[in-house]
CSV table of N, CA, C and O in Angstrom, one decimal:
chain,number,residue,atom,x,y,z
A,667,MET,N,7.9,11.3,-2.1
A,667,MET,CA,6.5,11.5,-2.1
A,667,MET,C,5.8,10.4,-2.9
A,667,MET,O,4.8,9.9,-2.4
A,668,LYS,N,6.4,10.1,-4.0
A,668,LYS,CA,5.8,9.0,-4.9
A,668,LYS,C,5.7,7.7,-4.1
A,668,LYS,O,4.6,7.0,-4.1
A,669,CYS,N,6.7,7.3,-3.4
A,669,CYS,CA,6.7,6.0,-2.7
A,669,CYS,C,5.7,6.0,-1.6
A,669,CYS,O,5.1,5.0,-1.3
A,670,GLY,N,5.6,7.2,-0.9
A,670,GLY,CA,4.6,7.3,0.2
A,670,GLY,C,3.2,7.1,-0.3
A,670,GLY,O,2.4,6.4,0.3
A,671,ILE,N,2.9,7.8,-1.4
A,671,ILE,CA,1.6,7.7,-2.0
A,671,ILE,C,1.3,6.3,-2.5
A,671,ILE,O,0.2,5.7,-2.3
A,672,TYR,N,2.3,5.7,-3.2
A,672,TYR,CA,2.1,4.3,-3.7
A,672,TYR,C,1.9,3.3,-2.5
A,672,TYR,O,1.0,2.5,-2.6
A,673,GLY,N,2.6,3.5,-1.4
A,673,GLY,CA,2.4,2.7,-0.3
A,673,GLY,C,1.1,2.8,0.3
A,673,GLY,O,0.4,1.8,0.7
A,674,TRP,N,0.6,4.1,0.5
A,674,TRP,CA,-0.7,4.3,1.0
A,674,TRP,C,-1.8,3.6,0.2
A,674,TRP,O,-2.7,3.0,0.7
A,675,CYS,N,-1.6,3.8,-1.1
A,675,CYS,CA,-2.6,3.2,-2.1
A,675,CYS,C,-2.6,1.7,-1.9
A,675,CYS,O,-3.7,1.1,-1.9
A,676,MET,N,-1.5,1.1,-1.9
A,676,MET,CA,-1.4,-0.4,-1.7
A,676,MET,C,-2.0,-0.8,-0.4
A,676,MET,O,-2.8,-1.8,-0.4
A,677,GLU,N,-1.8,-0.1,0.7
A,677,GLU,CA,-2.4,-0.4,2.0
A,677,GLU,C,-3.9,-0.3,1.9
A,677,GLU,O,-4.6,-1.1,2.5
A,678,LEU,N,-4.4,0.8,1.3
A,678,LEU,CA,-5.8,1.0,1.3
A,678,LEU,C,-6.5,-0.1,0.5
A,678,LEU,O,-7.6,-0.7,0.8
A,679,LEU,N,-5.9,-0.5,-0.6
A,679,LEU,CA,-6.4,-1.6,-1.4
A,679,LEU,C,-6.4,-2.9,-0.6
A,679,LEU,O,-7.3,-3.7,-0.7
A,680,TRP,N,-5.3,-3.2,0.1
A,680,TRP,CA,-5.1,-4.4,0.8
A,680,TRP,C,-6.1,-4.5,2.0
A,680,TRP,O,-6.8,-5.5,2.1
A,681,THR,N,-6.3,-3.4,2.7
A,681,THR,CA,-7.2,-3.4,3.8
A,681,THR,C,-8.7,-3.4,3.3
A,681,THR,O,-9.5,-4.0,4.0
A,682,GLY,N,-8.9,-2.8,2.2
A,682,GLY,CA,-10.2,-3.0,1.6
A,682,GLY,C,-10.5,-4.4,1.1
A,682,GLY,O,-11.6,-4.9,1.3
A,683,PHE,N,-9.5,-5.1,0.6
A,683,PHE,CA,-9.7,-6.5,0.2
A,683,PHE,C,-10.0,-7.3,1.5
A,683,PHE,O,-10.8,-8.2,1.5
A,684,LEU,N,-9.3,-7.0,2.6
A,684,LEU,CA,-9.5,-7.8,3.8
A,684,LEU,C,-10.9,-7.5,4.3
A,684,LEU,O,-11.5,-8.5,4.9
A,685,ALA,N,-11.4,-6.3,4.2
A,685,ALA,CA,-12.8,-6.0,4.5
A,685,ALA,C,-13.8,-6.9,3.7
A,685,ALA,O,-14.8,-7.4,4.2
A,686,PHE,N,-13.5,-7.0,2.4
A,686,PHE,CA,-14.3,-7.9,1.5
A,686,PHE,C,-14.3,-9.3,2.0
A,686,PHE,O,-15.3,-10.0,2.1
A,687,ARG,N,-13.1,-9.8,2.4
A,687,ARG,CA,-13.0,-11.2,3.0
A,687,ARG,C,-13.9,-11.4,4.2
A,687,ARG,O,-14.4,-12.4,4.5
A,688,ARG,N,-14.0,-10.3,5.0
A,688,ARG,CA,-14.8,-10.3,6.2
A,688,ARG,C,-16.3,-10.0,5.9
A,688,ARG,O,-17.1,-9.9,6.8
A,689,ARG,N,-16.6,-9.9,4.6
A,689,ARG,CA,-18.0,-9.6,4.1
A,689,ARG,C,-18.5,-8.3,4.6
A,689,ARG,O,-19.7,-8.1,4.8
A,690,GLU,N,-17.6,-7.3,4.8
A,690,GLU,CA,-17.9,-5.9,5.1
A,690,GLU,C,-18.0,-5.2,3.8
A,690,GLU,O,-17.0,-4.7,3.3
A,691,MET,N,-19.1,-5.1,3.2
A,691,MET,CA,-19.3,-4.7,1.8
A,691,MET,C,-19.1,-3.2,1.6
A,691,MET,O,-19.1,-2.7,0.5
A,692,LYS,N,-18.9,-2.4,2.6
A,692,LYS,CA,-18.5,-1.0,2.4
A,692,LYS,C,-17.0,-0.9,2.0
A,692,LYS,O,-16.6,0.1,1.5
A,693,LEU,N,-16.3,-2.0,2.2
A,693,LEU,CA,-14.9,-2.1,1.7
A,693,LEU,C,-14.0,-0.9,2.2
A,693,LEU,O,-13.2,-0.4,1.4
A,694,PHE,N,-14.2,-0.6,3.5
A,694,PHE,CA,-13.3,0.5,4.0
A,694,PHE,C,-11.9,0.0,4.0
A,694,PHE,O,-11.5,-1.0,4.5
A,695,GLY,N,-11.0,0.8,3.5
A,695,GLY,CA,-9.5,0.7,3.6
A,695,GLY,C,-9.1,1.6,4.7
A,695,GLY,O,-9.7,2.6,4.9
A,696,ARG,N,-8.0,1.2,5.3
A,696,ARG,CA,-7.5,2.0,6.5
A,696,ARG,C,-6.0,2.2,6.4
A,696,ARG,O,-5.3,1.3,5.8
A,697,SER,N,-5.5,3.3,6.9
A,697,SER,CA,-4.1,3.5,7.0
A,697,SER,C,-3.9,4.6,8.1
A,697,SER,O,-4.8,4.9,8.8
A,698,SER,N,-2.7,5.0,8.2
A,698,SER,CA,-2.3,6.0,9.2
A,698,SER,C,-1.3,7.0,8.6
A,698,SER,O,-0.6,6.6,7.7
A,699,ILE,N,-1.3,8.2,9.1
A,699,ILE,CA,-0.4,9.2,8.7
A,699,ILE,C,1.0,8.7,8.9
A,699,ILE,O,1.9,9.0,8.1
A,700,TRP,N,1.2,7.9,10.0
A,700,TRP,CA,2.6,7.3,10.3
A,700,TRP,C,3.1,6.5,9.1
A,700,TRP,O,4.3,6.4,8.9
A,701,MET,N,2.2,5.9,8.3
A,701,MET,CA,2.6,5.0,7.3
A,701,MET,C,3.3,5.8,6.1
A,701,MET,O,4.1,5.2,5.3
A,702,PHE,N,2.9,7.0,5.9
A,702,PHE,CA,3.5,7.8,4.7
A,702,PHE,C,5.0,7.8,4.7
A,702,PHE,O,5.6,7.5,3.8
A,703,PRO,N,5.6,8.3,5.8
A,703,PRO,CA,7.1,8.3,5.8
A,703,PRO,C,7.7,6.9,5.8
A,703,PRO,O,8.8,6.7,5.3
A,704,ILE,N,7.0,5.9,6.4
A,704,ILE,CA,7.5,4.5,6.4
A,704,ILE,C,7.5,4.0,4.9
A,704,ILE,O,8.5,3.5,4.4
A,705,TYR,N,6.4,4.2,4.2
A,705,TYR,CA,6.4,3.8,2.8
A,705,TYR,C,7.3,4.7,2.0
A,705,TYR,O,7.9,4.2,1.0
A,706,GLY,N,7.5,5.9,2.4
A,706,GLY,CA,8.4,6.8,1.7
A,706,GLY,C,9.9,6.3,1.7
A,706,GLY,O,10.6,6.7,0.8
A,707,MET,N,10.2,5.5,2.7
A,707,MET,CA,11.6,5.0,2.8
A,707,MET,C,11.9,4.1,1.6
A,707,MET,O,13.1,3.9,1.3
A,708,ALA,N,10.9,3.7,0.8
A,708,ALA,CA,11.2,2.9,-0.4
A,708,ALA,C,11.9,3.8,-1.4
A,708,ALA,O,12.4,3.2,-2.4
A,709,SER,N,12.0,5.1,-1.2
A,709,SER,CA,12.8,5.9,-2.1
A,709,SER,C,14.2,5.6,-2.1
A,709,SER,O,15.0,6.0,-3.0
A,710,PHE,N,14.7,4.8,-1.1
A,710,PHE,CA,16.0,4.3,-1.0
A,710,PHE,C,16.3,3.1,-1.8
A,710,PHE,O,17.4,2.6,-1.9
A,711,PHE,N,15.2,2.5,-2.4
A,711,PHE,CA,15.3,1.3,-3.1
A,711,PHE,C,16.3,1.4,-4.3
A,711,PHE,O,17.0,0.4,-4.6
A,712,PRO,N,16.4,2.5,-5.0
A,712,PRO,CA,17.4,2.5,-6.1
A,712,PRO,C,18.8,2.1,-5.7
A,712,PRO,O,19.5,1.4,-6.5
A,713,ALA,N,19.3,2.4,-4.5
A,713,ALA,CA,20.6,2.0,-4.1
A,713,ALA,C,20.6,0.4,-4.0
A,713,ALA,O,21.6,-0.2,-4.4
A,714,LEU,N,19.6,-0.2,-3.4
A,714,LEU,CA,19.5,-1.6,-3.3
A,714,LEU,C,19.4,-2.3,-4.7
A,714,LEU,O,20.0,-3.3,-5.0
A,715,VAL,N,18.6,-1.6,-5.5
A,715,VAL,CA,18.4,-2.2,-6.9
A,715,VAL,C,19.7,-2.2,-7.6
A,715,VAL,O,20.0,-3.2,-8.3
A,716,GLY,N,20.5,-1.1,-7.5
A,716,GLY,CA,21.8,-1.1,-8.1
A,716,GLY,C,22.7,-2.2,-7.7
A,716,GLY,O,23.4,-2.8,-8.5
A,717,LEU,N,22.6,-2.6,-6.4
A,717,LEU,CA,23.5,-3.7,-6.0
A,717,LEU,C,23.0,-5.1,-6.5
A,717,LEU,O,23.8,-6.0,-6.6
A,718,LEU,N,21.7,-5.2,-6.8
A,718,LEU,CA,21.1,-6.5,-7.1
A,718,LEU,C,20.8,-6.6,-8.6
A,718,LEU,O,20.2,-7.6,-9.0
A,719,LYS,N,21.1,-5.6,-9.4
A,719,LYS,CA,20.7,-5.6,-10.8
A,719,LYS,C,21.0,-6.8,-11.6
A,719,LYS,O,20.3,-7.1,-12.6
A,720,ASP,N,22.1,-7.5,-11.3
A,720,ASP,CA,22.4,-8.7,-12.1
A,720,ASP,C,21.9,-10.0,-11.5
A,720,ASP,O,22.3,-11.1,-12.0
A,721,ARG,N,21.1,-9.9,-10.5
A,721,ARG,CA,20.6,-11.1,-9.8
A,721,ARG,C,19.3,-11.5,-10.4
A,721,ARG,O,18.5,-10.7,-10.9
A,722,CYS,N,18.9,-12.8,-10.2
A,722,CYS,CA,17.6,-13.2,-10.7
A,722,CYS,C,16.5,-12.7,-9.8
A,722,CYS,O,16.7,-12.2,-8.7
A,723,VAL,N,15.3,-12.8,-10.3
A,723,VAL,CA,14.1,-12.2,-9.7
A,723,VAL,C,13.9,-12.8,-8.3
A,723,VAL,O,13.5,-12.1,-7.4
A,724,TRP,N,14.2,-14.1,-8.1
A,724,TRP,CA,14.0,-14.7,-6.8
A,724,TRP,C,14.9,-14.1,-5.7
A,724,TRP,O,14.5,-13.9,-4.6
A,725,VAL,N,16.1,-13.9,-6.1
A,725,VAL,CA,17.1,-13.3,-5.2
A,725,VAL,C,16.7,-11.9,-4.9
A,725,VAL,O,16.6,-11.4,-3.7
A,726,ARG,N,16.4,-11.1,-5.9
A,726,ARG,CA,16.0,-9.7,-5.7
A,726,ARG,C,14.8,-9.6,-4.8
A,726,ARG,O,14.7,-8.8,-3.9
A,727,GLY,N,13.7,-10.3,-5.2
A,727,GLY,CA,12.5,-10.3,-4.4
A,727,GLY,C,12.7,-10.7,-2.9
A,727,GLY,O,12.1,-10.1,-2.0
A,728,THR,N,13.5,-11.7,-2.7
A,728,THR,CA,13.8,-12.1,-1.3
A,728,THR,C,14.6,-11.1,-0.6
A,728,THR,O,14.2,-10.8,0.6
A,729,VAL,N,15.6,-10.5,-1.2
A,729,VAL,CA,16.3,-9.4,-0.5
A,729,VAL,C,15.4,-8.2,-0.2
A,729,VAL,O,15.4,-7.7,0.9
A,730,TYR,N,14.5,-7.9,-1.2
A,730,TYR,CA,13.6,-6.8,-0.9
A,730,TYR,C,12.6,-7.1,0.2
A,730,TYR,O,12.4,-6.3,1.1
A,731,ALA,N,12.1,-8.3,0.2
A,731,ALA,CA,11.2,-8.7,1.3
A,731,ALA,C,11.9,-8.6,2.7
A,731,ALA,O,11.3,-8.1,3.6
A,732,PHE,N,13.1,-9.1,2.8
A,732,PHE,CA,13.8,-9.0,4.1
A,732,PHE,C,14.2,-7.5,4.4
A,732,PHE,O,14.1,-7.2,5.6
A,733,ALA,N,14.4,-6.7,3.4
A,733,ALA,CA,14.6,-5.3,3.7
A,733,ALA,C,13.3,-4.7,4.2
A,733,ALA,O,13.4,-3.9,5.2
A,734,ILE,N,12.2,-5.0,3.6
A,734,ILE,CA,10.9,-4.5,4.1
A,734,ILE,C,10.6,-5.0,5.5
A,734,ILE,O,10.2,-4.3,6.4
A,735,PHE,N,10.9,-6.3,5.8
A,735,PHE,CA,10.7,-6.8,7.1
A,735,PHE,C,11.6,-6.1,8.1
A,735,PHE,O,11.1,-5.8,9.2
A,736,THR,N,12.8,-5.7,7.8
A,736,THR,CA,13.7,-5.0,8.7
A,736,THR,C,13.1,-3.6,9.0
A,736,THR,O,13.1,-3.2,10.1
A,737,VAL,N,12.7,-2.9,8.0
A,737,VAL,CA,12.2,-1.6,8.2
A,737,VAL,C,10.9,-1.7,9.0
A,737,VAL,O,10.6,-0.9,9.9
A,738,GLU,N,10.0,-2.7,8.6
A,738,GLU,CA,8.8,-2.8,9.4
A,738,GLU,C,9.1,-3.1,10.9
A,738,GLU,O,8.4,-2.6,11.7
A,739,PHE,N,10.1,-4.0,11.1
A,739,PHE,CA,10.4,-4.3,12.5
A,739,PHE,C,10.9,-3.1,13.3
A,739,PHE,O,10.5,-2.8,14.4
A,740,LEU,N,11.9,-2.4,12.6
A,740,LEU,CA,12.5,-1.2,13.3
A,740,LEU,C,11.5,-0.1,13.6
A,740,LEU,O,11.4,0.4,14.7
A,741,THR,N,10.7,0.2,12.5
A,741,THR,CA,9.7,1.3,12.7
A,741,THR,C,8.6,0.9,13.6
A,741,THR,O,8.1,1.6,14.5
A,742,GLY,N,8.1,-0.4,13.5
A,742,GLY,CA,7.1,-0.9,14.3
A,742,GLY,C,7.5,-0.9,15.8
A,742,GLY,O,6.7,-0.5,16.7
A,743,SER,N,8.7,-1.4,16.1
A,743,SER,CA,9.2,-1.4,17.4
A,743,SER,C,9.3,0.0,18.0
A,743,SER,O,8.9,0.2,19.2
A,744,PHE,N,9.8,0.9,17.2
A,744,PHE,CA,9.9,2.3,17.6
A,744,PHE,C,8.6,2.9,18.0
A,744,PHE,O,8.4,3.5,19.0
A,745,LEU,N,7.6,2.7,17.1
A,745,LEU,CA,6.3,3.3,17.3
A,745,LEU,C,5.5,2.6,18.5
A,745,LEU,O,4.8,3.2,19.2
A,746,LYS,N,5.8,1.3,18.6
A,746,LYS,CA,5.1,0.5,19.6
A,746,LYS,C,5.6,0.9,21.0
A,746,LYS,O,4.8,1.0,22.0
A,747,LYS,N,6.9,1.3,21.2
A,747,LYS,CA,7.4,1.8,22.5
A,747,LYS,C,6.7,3.0,22.9
A,747,LYS,O,6.6,3.4,24.0
A,748,ARG,N,6.2,3.8,21.9
A,748,ARG,CA,5.6,5.1,22.2
A,748,ARG,C,4.0,4.9,22.2
A,748,ARG,O,3.3,5.9,22.3
A,749,GLY,N,3.5,3.7,22.0
A,749,GLY,CA,2.1,3.5,22.0
A,749,GLY,C,1.4,4.0,20.8
A,749,GLY,O,0.2,4.3,20.9
A,750,ILE,N,2.1,4.2,19.7
A,750,ILE,CA,1.4,4.8,18.5
A,750,ILE,C,1.6,3.9,17.3
A,750,ILE,O,1.4,4.4,16.2
A,751,CYS,N,1.9,2.6,17.4
A,751,CYS,CA,2.1,1.8,16.2
A,751,CYS,C,0.7,1.5,15.6
A,751,CYS,O,-0.2,1.0,16.3
A,752,PRO,N,0.5,1.8,14.3
A,752,PRO,CA,-0.8,1.6,13.7
A,752,PRO,C,-1.2,0.2,13.4
A,752,PRO,O,-2.3,-0.1,13.0
A,753,TRP,N,-0.3,-0.7,13.6
A,753,TRP,CA,-0.6,-2.1,13.3
A,753,TRP,C,-0.2,-3.0,14.5
A,753,TRP,O,0.7,-2.6,15.3
A,754,ASN,N,-0.9,-4.1,14.7
A,754,ASN,CA,-0.6,-5.0,15.8
A,754,ASN,C,-0.9,-6.4,15.3
A,754,ASN,O,-2.0,-6.8,15.1
A,755,TYR,N,0.2,-7.2,15.1
A,755,TYR,CA,0.0,-8.5,14.6
A,755,TYR,C,0.1,-9.6,15.7
A,755,TYR,O,0.2,-10.8,15.4
A,756,SER,N,0.0,-9.2,16.9
A,756,SER,CA,0.1,-10.1,18.1
A,756,SER,C,-0.8,-11.3,18.0
A,756,SER,O,-0.5,-12.4,18.4
A,757,GLY,N,-2.0,-11.1,17.5
A,757,GLY,CA,-3.0,-12.2,17.4
A,757,GLY,C,-2.8,-13.1,16.2
A,757,GLY,O,-3.6,-14.1,16.0
A,758,CYS,N,-1.8,-12.8,15.3
A,758,CYS,CA,-1.6,-13.6,14.1
A,758,CYS,C,-0.6,-14.7,14.3
A,758,CYS,O,0.3,-14.6,15.1
A,759,ARG,N,-0.8,-15.8,13.6
A,759,ARG,CA,-0.1,-17.0,13.8
A,759,ARG,C,1.4,-16.8,13.6
A,759,ARG,O,2.2,-17.3,14.4
A,760,PHE,N,1.9,-16.2,12.6
A,760,PHE,CA,3.3,-16.1,12.3
A,760,PHE,C,3.9,-14.7,12.6
A,760,PHE,O,4.7,-14.3,11.8
A,761,ASN,N,3.5,-14.1,13.7
A,761,ASN,CA,4.0,-12.8,14.0
A,761,ASN,C,5.3,-12.9,14.8
A,761,ASN,O,5.6,-13.9,15.4
A,762,TYR,N,6.1,-11.9,14.7
A,762,TYR,CA,7.3,-11.8,15.5
A,762,TYR,C,7.2,-10.5,16.3
A,762,TYR,O,7.2,-9.4,15.7
A,763,LYS,N,7.1,-10.6,17.6
A,763,LYS,CA,6.9,-9.5,18.5
A,763,LYS,C,5.8,-8.5,18.2
A,763,LYS,O,5.8,-7.4,18.5
A,764,GLY,N,4.8,-9.0,17.5
A,764,GLY,CA,3.6,-8.3,17.2
A,764,GLY,C,3.8,-7.2,16.1
A,764,GLY,O,2.8,-6.5,15.7
A,765,VAL,N,5.0,-7.1,15.5
A,765,VAL,CA,5.2,-6.0,14.6
A,765,VAL,C,5.5,-6.5,13.2
A,765,VAL,O,5.5,-5.6,12.2
A,766,ILE,N,5.8,-7.7,13.0
A,766,ILE,CA,6.0,-8.3,11.6
A,766,ILE,C,5.2,-9.6,11.5
A,766,ILE,O,5.1,-10.3,12.5
A,767,ARG,N,4.8,-9.9,10.3
A,767,ARG,CA,4.1,-11.2,10.1
A,767,ARG,C,4.9,-11.9,9.0
A,767,ARG,O,5.0,-11.4,7.9
A,768,LEU,N,5.5,-13.0,9.3
A,768,LEU,CA,6.3,-13.8,8.4
A,768,LEU,C,5.5,-14.3,7.2
A,768,LEU,O,6.0,-14.5,6.1
A,769,ASP,N,4.2,-14.5,7.4
A,769,ASP,CA,3.4,-15.0,6.3
A,769,ASP,C,3.1,-13.9,5.3
A,769,ASP,O,2.6,-14.2,4.2
A,770,TYR,N,3.6,-12.7,5.5
A,770,TYR,CA,3.5,-11.6,4.5
A,770,TYR,C,4.7,-11.6,3.6
A,770,TYR,O,4.8,-10.7,2.7
A,771,TYR,N,5.5,-12.6,3.7
A,771,TYR,CA,6.7,-12.6,2.8
A,771,TYR,C,6.3,-12.5,1.4
A,771,TYR,O,6.9,-11.7,0.6
A,772,PRO,N,5.3,-13.3,0.9
A,772,PRO,CA,5.0,-13.1,-0.6
A,772,PRO,C,4.5,-11.7,-0.9
A,772,PRO,O,4.9,-11.2,-2.0
A,773,LEU,N,3.8,-11.1,0.0
A,773,LEU,CA,3.4,-9.7,-0.3
A,773,LEU,C,4.5,-8.8,-0.4
A,773,LEU,O,4.6,-7.9,-1.3
A,774,TRP,N,5.5,-8.9,0.6
A,774,TRP,CA,6.6,-8.0,0.6
A,774,TRP,C,7.6,-8.3,-0.6
A,774,TRP,O,8.2,-7.4,-1.1
A,775,PHE,N,7.6,-9.6,-1.0
A,775,PHE,CA,8.4,-9.9,-2.2
A,775,PHE,C,7.9,-9.2,-3.4
A,775,PHE,O,8.6,-8.5,-4.1
A,776,LEU,N,6.6,-9.2,-3.6
A,776,LEU,CA,5.9,-8.5,-4.7
A,776,LEU,C,6.0,-7.0,-4.6
A,776,LEU,O,6.2,-6.3,-5.6
A,777,ALA,N,5.8,-6.5,-3.4
A,777,ALA,CA,5.9,-5.1,-3.2
A,777,ALA,C,7.3,-4.6,-3.5
A,777,ALA,O,7.5,-3.5,-4.1
A,778,GLY,N,8.3,-5.3,-3.1
A,778,GLY,CA,9.7,-5.0,-3.4
A,778,GLY,C,9.9,-4.9,-4.9
A,778,GLY,O,10.6,-3.9,-5.4
A,779,LEU,N,9.4,-5.9,-5.6
A,779,LEU,CA,9.6,-5.8,-7.1
A,779,LEU,C,8.8,-4.6,-7.7
A,779,LEU,O,9.3,-4.0,-8.7
A,780,PHE,N,7.6,-4.3,-7.1
A,780,PHE,CA,6.9,-3.2,-7.6
A,780,PHE,C,7.7,-1.9,-7.4
A,780,PHE,O,7.8,-1.1,-8.3
A,781,PHE,N,8.2,-1.7,-6.1
A,781,PHE,CA,9.0,-0.5,-5.9
A,781,PHE,C,10.3,-0.5,-6.7
A,781,PHE,O,10.8,0.6,-7.0
A,782,GLU,N,10.8,-1.7,-7.0
A,782,GLU,CA,12.0,-1.7,-7.9
A,782,GLU,C,11.7,-1.0,-9.2
A,782,GLU,O,12.5,-0.2,-9.7
A,783,LYS,N,10.5,-1.3,-9.8
A,783,LYS,CA,10.1,-0.7,-11.1
A,783,LYS,C,9.7,0.7,-10.9
A,783,LYS,O,10.0,1.5,-11.8
A,784,THR,N,9.1,1.1,-9.9
A,784,THR,CA,8.5,2.5,-9.7
A,784,THR,C,9.6,3.5,-9.3
A,784,THR,O,9.4,4.7,-9.4
A,785,THR,N,10.6,3.0,-8.6
A,785,THR,CA,11.7,3.9,-8.1
A,785,THR,C,12.9,4.0,-9.1
A,785,THR,O,13.8,4.7,-8.8
A,786,ALA,N,12.8,3.2,-10.2
A,786,ALA,CA,13.9,3.2,-11.2
A,786,ALA,C,14.1,4.6,-11.7
A,786,ALA,O,13.2,5.4,-12.0
A,787,LYS,N,15.3,5.0,-11.8
A,787,LYS,CA,15.7,6.4,-12.3
A,787,LYS,C,15.8,6.4,-13.8
A,787,LYS,O,16.1,5.5,-14.5
């Protein structure tokens, strides 16, 4: 539950920030109910954290980012096949099959480190 709520909050802040960049001063943030279980999958982070506990922050963040890319690709592909994927990166420069954006690597790096701290037991 905690990971799903954290993920939703991060997404609302991010999309609100993007609205600000577009000069839409109502700063609407957006998300989808589908995102809650996807963000909730971060509850599996403790297992990954345990494997990486002795690694430097750069290695941990990179592994987390690639784990997030993998989940994003798998869930995005699954939802896209059903016509219900809430995101579409097809028009973005560094997209892969419209479901992941490679330029989001720094964001997923930081999000992974955030979930590392918030999912710690």
